[in-house]
Each structure stands twice: as structure tokens, then as C-alpha cells.
Amino acid sequence: MREVATLGHRLERPVLAVGLEGRAKRCFLLESDAEVKGATAEEHGKLCADRKRSTEKALRGEAPVAPAHELPEGGEIDLADLDGCPYYARVLGADVEGVSETLRARPASPAEFEKLCRDDNLCAYELSKRLLPKATVVVAPYAFFFHPHVRRSLFEWMRAEPSTIDLVVDEAHNLPEYLRELTTVSLPEESVRRARDEVAERGDFQLPNGPSATRFFDVVRAAVEELAHALVRGDDAVLPDGVFEDALLRALGGDNHRLDTWLGALATWGENLKEERRRDRRLPRSWVHTVAITLLSWPKLEPPRYAKVVTRLPRPALEAFALDASAAAAPILDCHLSVHMSSTLAPFDEYRDALGLGPRARSVDAPSGYPAENCRFLFDRSVSTDPDELREDPRAIARLADRIAKVVEVLPVQTAILFPSFELMRQVLEAGLQTQLPPNPFVEYARLPTSDLWRSAEGWKSEPASPVLLGVAGGRLAEGIDRPDDELGAVVLVGIPYPRPTAKRRALKQYLNRTLGRGTEYAVRAPAERAFRQAFGRLIRSANDRGLAIVLDRRAAAFADLLPGLEPIEDLPRVARQFYGRRARWVSRPPASIPTTSADLAPEDSEPAADPSATDEPRL
Ligand code: SF4
């Protein structure tokens, strides 16, 4: 919104910008309903659609009870007695033209827009939709454009054709991964367990010429468990062709045709349950439906665009992993033009090819303009996180711990230490680092919900109890924390931030080799380059920032083209004294234990964690 204000200033006329957010953040009516908190966008949309339909009927006099125009004292609404939505009723009567003039004169941040709506008991979601046809700039999360159903609605609300839209993708380096995730189909073992419970609670039933529904889910669950146990040694493993289907048919008897009949019956049962729950104004959800639909789609998710894997981390599941992000990115090419921006977008070729943007895509490298000498790149030749080395040398982890402690000891500034994984961070802390660091470091736990992480990070930023922050390269802290004005003075990268060598990563590498001949370059080297840029980008956020960027890995020499002036560490205390001069603040620090437990560090969860609330959602 600040950028919109600047645009308006330059154009010498006000610009109306409308920010969109999902109903989860903007539905005032159902925000305190515990069941709705875990709803998917589709489920929440159905509940909302029913409320809106009732409201419109009531206002037309076709239903007995119209929602009150004024909310009860204190704003508490008894949802059980209410068919419609008073916030929507208020939007129907709102002066949308007046609101748009207000926002044109002064662009509102999301928080300001929410306040404006709350003060007037207006539904923020519906009001922003109604403002869209008047808007010049629309700001929205990726899902609004890349989810096919939502995109169709978005264009309708905007009353615009794609060919009239200039698309700006911010933080674009995330887009290929986001699109692969969006089109990946996952069947977590947990969803199968919930589906079985759903049937058991309502009464088991027999599938046509087949097993009972509970037996069917027991067999599916056992198959997922056994495949994970038999095949996975690390995070995941490739699923041999047809092995899952064969396991089901062996246990249940029958053939693929009968399997489809059973799944069809389960899908219908689940659909009916969803409708029943919807009629009762409850979340229209059925785990049976979710599992049945996923299994029905399973045979169609075939190579070359999908790789089938069984995972143990972060959760036991079957996955059809989408290798090709370009199909989901195709709507970009329908726009009048698109601009993709990020401070870590390079390597540009990889981004362009991953999204299928074609040879006409132009890249513009816009340097920050900050003085190059403000960041000095060093690397340590005495250590490495090379997996072979860590496996073969029992002292390697302890040596890393000692080395990190010595480096931190001589850095007189706030320092972020970033590891390639939570697992390695745990091992290094337990190998002695936790007793050698200054007290109360800020630690990014794998399982900490994102909202809690940011709240703690804000607290640490305003009142740092320690000069040290520990996180994971490419993780949430490395991606998101900003320490402007010279507050973060050093970043220590422990090892090379290559992506984890999972079965999915290997499948992606093979796919990119087959399709573009650039598997290693695009699937291994490019993510590492971005993680380097992301990690060290935290240091220099303004022209006044200065910092040391240190890689504790001899293999850093292979990335010298990314790290200008990269030099081996010779005498770090002397370099630190010269570089920081009298800015030193954290000089004498007694070592102390980190107030964490090994359980907090979640050894089994070695990937940067997604928001756990998302794990409850059925994923199609
Ligand atoms: S109209 Fe708005 S407040 Fe009412 S149910 Fe829908 S999203 Fe929620």
C-alpha cells in the first residue's frame, strides 16, 4: 500500500488499491467458531455461500427472519439461531462508492481496512470483493491467481479479462515450489485413520460385493504403513509402479474395476455426509470423501509429470509429487504482461524454465546499490557438512560445534547461525554447542507454529536477550527476519545449503535432466544459490548495514561467483576487529546452556515446518 501511495504521487492522481485475503482472516461471523478455524477455503466458502443466500432471501422477504442490521451489544452472535449473516447484510446496504473514495484518498493497510470494516460491522471479505471493479491495483496471495477456481472468481469480481491484466509476482523465487505443492496430491495416513473413524462413528457398512468400509480403510492404512516401513530409509522413497494398488487388491481381492466401484460408493457416502453437515450449518467435511476422491485420482497421476513416493517425514503419506510447475503457471501467459521480482530470483534461467515463461522473457538484474564493501565473505577450510564426511568421521559433528562456538566468540555483533537442516542443528547443539553459546539464544524450533515464531522473533528483535539466533537456511527465519539498521552484524552459514537429497528431489533432478538437460544445475545448485542469497541477504537491508558473511564449509569455494571477494578465514579475531572497529557490543559473554530440550528441536522433523494448522486440511 505504501508503493501504491508512491505510484499515486508520481501519477499525480489517487490510485485505488484493494487488498484481498482469504475468508479465514476476514470472516467476522465465523472467526470464533472452533470448527471453522481448521476449514479449507472451499469448506469455508460453502458455509459463507449458505449464509449469504439466506441473507438475500430474508431481505427479499422470502424467509421469516432477517438478520439484524445492528449487532447485539458486545458483538456476540448466537450462530445457532441465525440463518444469514449480519455483516453481509450490512455490505449489501453499504455505500461502496463512498468507501472506494476514502481508500483512493488514503490507501489502507490490511489492518486499517479490517478496522474500518469492524467499526462499521461490514464483512471485510465481501466488501473488498465489491471494491474490485473500481480498483486499479489488486493485491492478493498467490492462491487467488493460481488456484483455477479462485482465479475464475477473481476475474469475475474484477470484471476484467486476463489480457487486460499486468501481473506482478512478488517474492517470486517461491513460485515454482508453491505451484509444485499446489498440484501435488497427497494421501496422509492420518487422513485414512480419520476416514475410518468417521465411518465407525456413524455405523459401518458393506461396500458392493466387497469388504466393509472400516476394513477397506484398515487395509489402505496398513498398505501405507508397510510401504513406508519397507521402502523408506530417510524422508521418503520412490514407489515402484502399481505396488500400492497391488497391495490393496491382494488384501481385499477383486480387480481395479471393483476397486473403482468401492471408491465411488465411499465418495457418494462422503458427499452425503458433507451435505448433511452443511444442512446442520456445520463444516461440510468428510474424510471418507477426501480419501476416496484422492484414491480415484491416483491412477491418473502418472509420469512424466508426477513422481509417486511414499514419505515418512514430515508424516507418513503417499504422494503424487508434481514435477512440472509450468502447467499451473500457464495462466501467467494469458496476462497482458507479467513482472516477477525477488531479491533472490537468480538464477533467472532456472526460474524462467521452471515456469515455462519462454524465450521472450527478459531478465533485469537491478543491483541494490548498497556499497559492496559493506559485506565481506569468508569461508572456513577446516570443516564441512559433506554427508560422506559426517558419516565417516565420528568427530566431525563435535568439531563443527567447537568451530561455531569459536567463531561466535570473536564476533562482537548480533549473529545468525543457519544450518542446512533442523536435524544437523540438533546434532551440533547436542555435541557441545549448547553449552558454549551465550545465554538465551533465539532458536527456530521446527514445530513452532509460524504465527508464534514471528511473535517471538519480534520480541527478540525489540529486546534481544542474546546476540545469537539459530535457524535453518531456507527456513522461515532465514527467509523472513529483517534486522534493519545494522542490528544483525554477521551470518554464519554452517555447511552448503543444498536441498535435502530426498527421493522427490532426485525425481525432480531426473525430470529436469530429461526435459531440459539441466537436472543438477536446476534441482540442486539453483536452490543452494538462492539459500545463500537469502541467508546473506539478511545482513544488508539498507545502505547503512554492514556485516560478515561466513560459510563454515570448505566447499564454499565452488560458489565464489555468488560471494564477491570470498576469502578463507585466516585470523578471524583480527578480521572482526578491523571490520567492526569500535561498534563491538557483545564482547564478554559467559557461556551458558540453551533452555531447550532435544524434543523441542524435533529430531524427526528435519524440514522447515509448515504452519501445523495446515496439516488438518484434506488435500486434493
Ligand atoms: S459474508 Fe463475510 S462475515 Fe458473513 S459468513 Fe461470509 S465471509 Fe463470513
PDB file of N, CA, C and O and ligand atoms in Angstrom, residues 23 27-29 48 52 85 87-88 123 126, ligand 1:
ATOM      1  N   ARG A  23     -10.996 -15.928   3.446  1.00  0.00           N
ATOM      2  CA  ARG A  23     -12.054 -15.789   4.465  1.00  0.00           C
ATOM      3  C   ARG A  23     -11.533 -16.115   5.856  1.00  0.00           C
ATOM      4  O   ARG A  23     -12.022 -15.591   6.843  1.00  0.00           O
ATOM      5  N   CYS A  27     -13.453 -13.343   7.824  1.00  0.00           N
ATOM      6  CA  CYS A  27     -14.847 -13.667   8.124  1.00  0.00           C
ATOM      7  C   CYS A  27     -15.099 -13.346   9.596  1.00  0.00           C
ATOM      8  O   CYS A  27     -14.664 -14.074  10.480  1.00  0.00           O
ATOM      9  N   PHE A  28     -15.820 -12.260   9.870  1.00  0.00           N
ATOM     10  CA  PHE A  28     -16.068 -11.863  11.261  1.00  0.00           C
ATOM     11  C   PHE A  28     -17.119 -12.763  11.916  1.00  0.00           C
ATOM     12  O   PHE A  28     -17.097 -12.988  13.110  1.00  0.00           O
ATOM     13  N   LEU A  29     -18.048 -13.270  11.092  1.00  0.00           N
ATOM     14  CA  LEU A  29     -19.145 -14.059  11.667  1.00  0.00           C
ATOM     15  C   LEU A  29     -18.639 -15.366  12.273  1.00  0.00           C
ATOM     16  O   LEU A  29     -19.031 -15.752  13.361  1.00  0.00           O
ATOM     17  N   CYS A  48     -20.203 -19.885   3.930  1.00  0.00           N
ATOM     18  CA  CYS A  48     -20.466 -18.471   3.673  1.00  0.00           C
ATOM     19  C   CYS A  48     -21.561 -18.327   2.611  1.00  0.00           C
ATOM     20  O   CYS A  48     -22.478 -17.517   2.764  1.00  0.00           O
ATOM     21  N   LYS A  52     -25.031 -16.268   2.930  1.00  0.00           N
ATOM     22  CA  LYS A  52     -25.344 -15.135   2.046  1.00  0.00           C
ATOM     23  C   LYS A  52     -26.693 -15.366   1.357  1.00  0.00           C
ATOM     24  O   LYS A  52     -27.499 -14.449   1.247  1.00  0.00           O
ATOM     25  N   CYS A  85     -26.248 -13.651   7.593  1.00  0.00           N
ATOM     26  CA  CYS A  85     -25.028 -13.043   8.118  1.00  0.00           C
ATOM     27  C   CYS A  85     -25.216 -11.531   8.186  1.00  0.00           C
ATOM     28  O   CYS A  85     -25.363 -10.872   7.146  1.00  0.00           O
ATOM     29  N   TYR A  87     -23.135  -9.244   8.850  1.00  0.00           N
ATOM     30  CA  TYR A  87     -22.025  -8.488   8.241  1.00  0.00           C
ATOM     31  C   TYR A  87     -22.240  -8.376   6.728  1.00  0.00           C
ATOM     32  O   TYR A  87     -21.914  -7.385   6.102  1.00  0.00           O
ATOM     33  N   TYR A  88     -22.822  -9.455   6.162  1.00  0.00           N
ATOM     34  CA  TYR A  88     -23.094  -9.437   4.720  1.00  0.00           C
ATOM     35  C   TYR A  88     -24.274  -8.491   4.437  1.00  0.00           C
ATOM     36  O   TYR A  88     -24.249  -7.729   3.461  1.00  0.00           O
ATOM     37  N   CYS A 123     -18.656  -6.998   6.398  1.00  0.00           N
ATOM     38  CA  CYS A 123     -17.795  -8.152   6.115  1.00  0.00           C
ATOM     39  C   CYS A 123     -16.619  -7.681   5.253  1.00  0.00           C
ATOM     40  O   CYS A 123     -16.812  -7.202   4.117  1.00  0.00           O
ATOM     41  N   GLU A 126     -16.338  -9.623   1.783  1.00  0.00           N
ATOM     42  CA  GLU A 126     -17.319  -9.262   0.757  1.00  0.00           C
ATOM     43  C   GLU A 126     -17.154  -7.814   0.307  1.00  0.00           C
ATOM     44  O   GLU A 126     -17.327  -7.493  -0.864  1.00  0.00           O
TER      45      GLU A 126
HETATM   46  S1  SF4 B   1     -20.425 -12.838   4.441  1.00  0.00           S
HETATM   47 FE1  SF4 B   1     -18.478 -12.432   5.393  1.00  0.00          FE
HETATM   48  S2  SF4 B   1     -18.813 -12.481   7.605  1.00  0.00           S
HETATM   49 FE2  SF4 B   1     -20.581 -13.430   6.592  1.00  0.00          FE
HETATM   50  S3  SF4 B   1     -20.119 -15.601   6.575  1.00  0.00           S
HETATM   51 FE3  SF4 B   1     -19.375 -14.803   4.634  1.00  0.00          FE
HETATM   52  S4  SF4 B   1     -17.253 -14.242   4.975  1.00  0.00           S
HETATM   53 FE4  SF4 B   1     -18.220 -14.531   6.977  1.00  0.00          FE
END
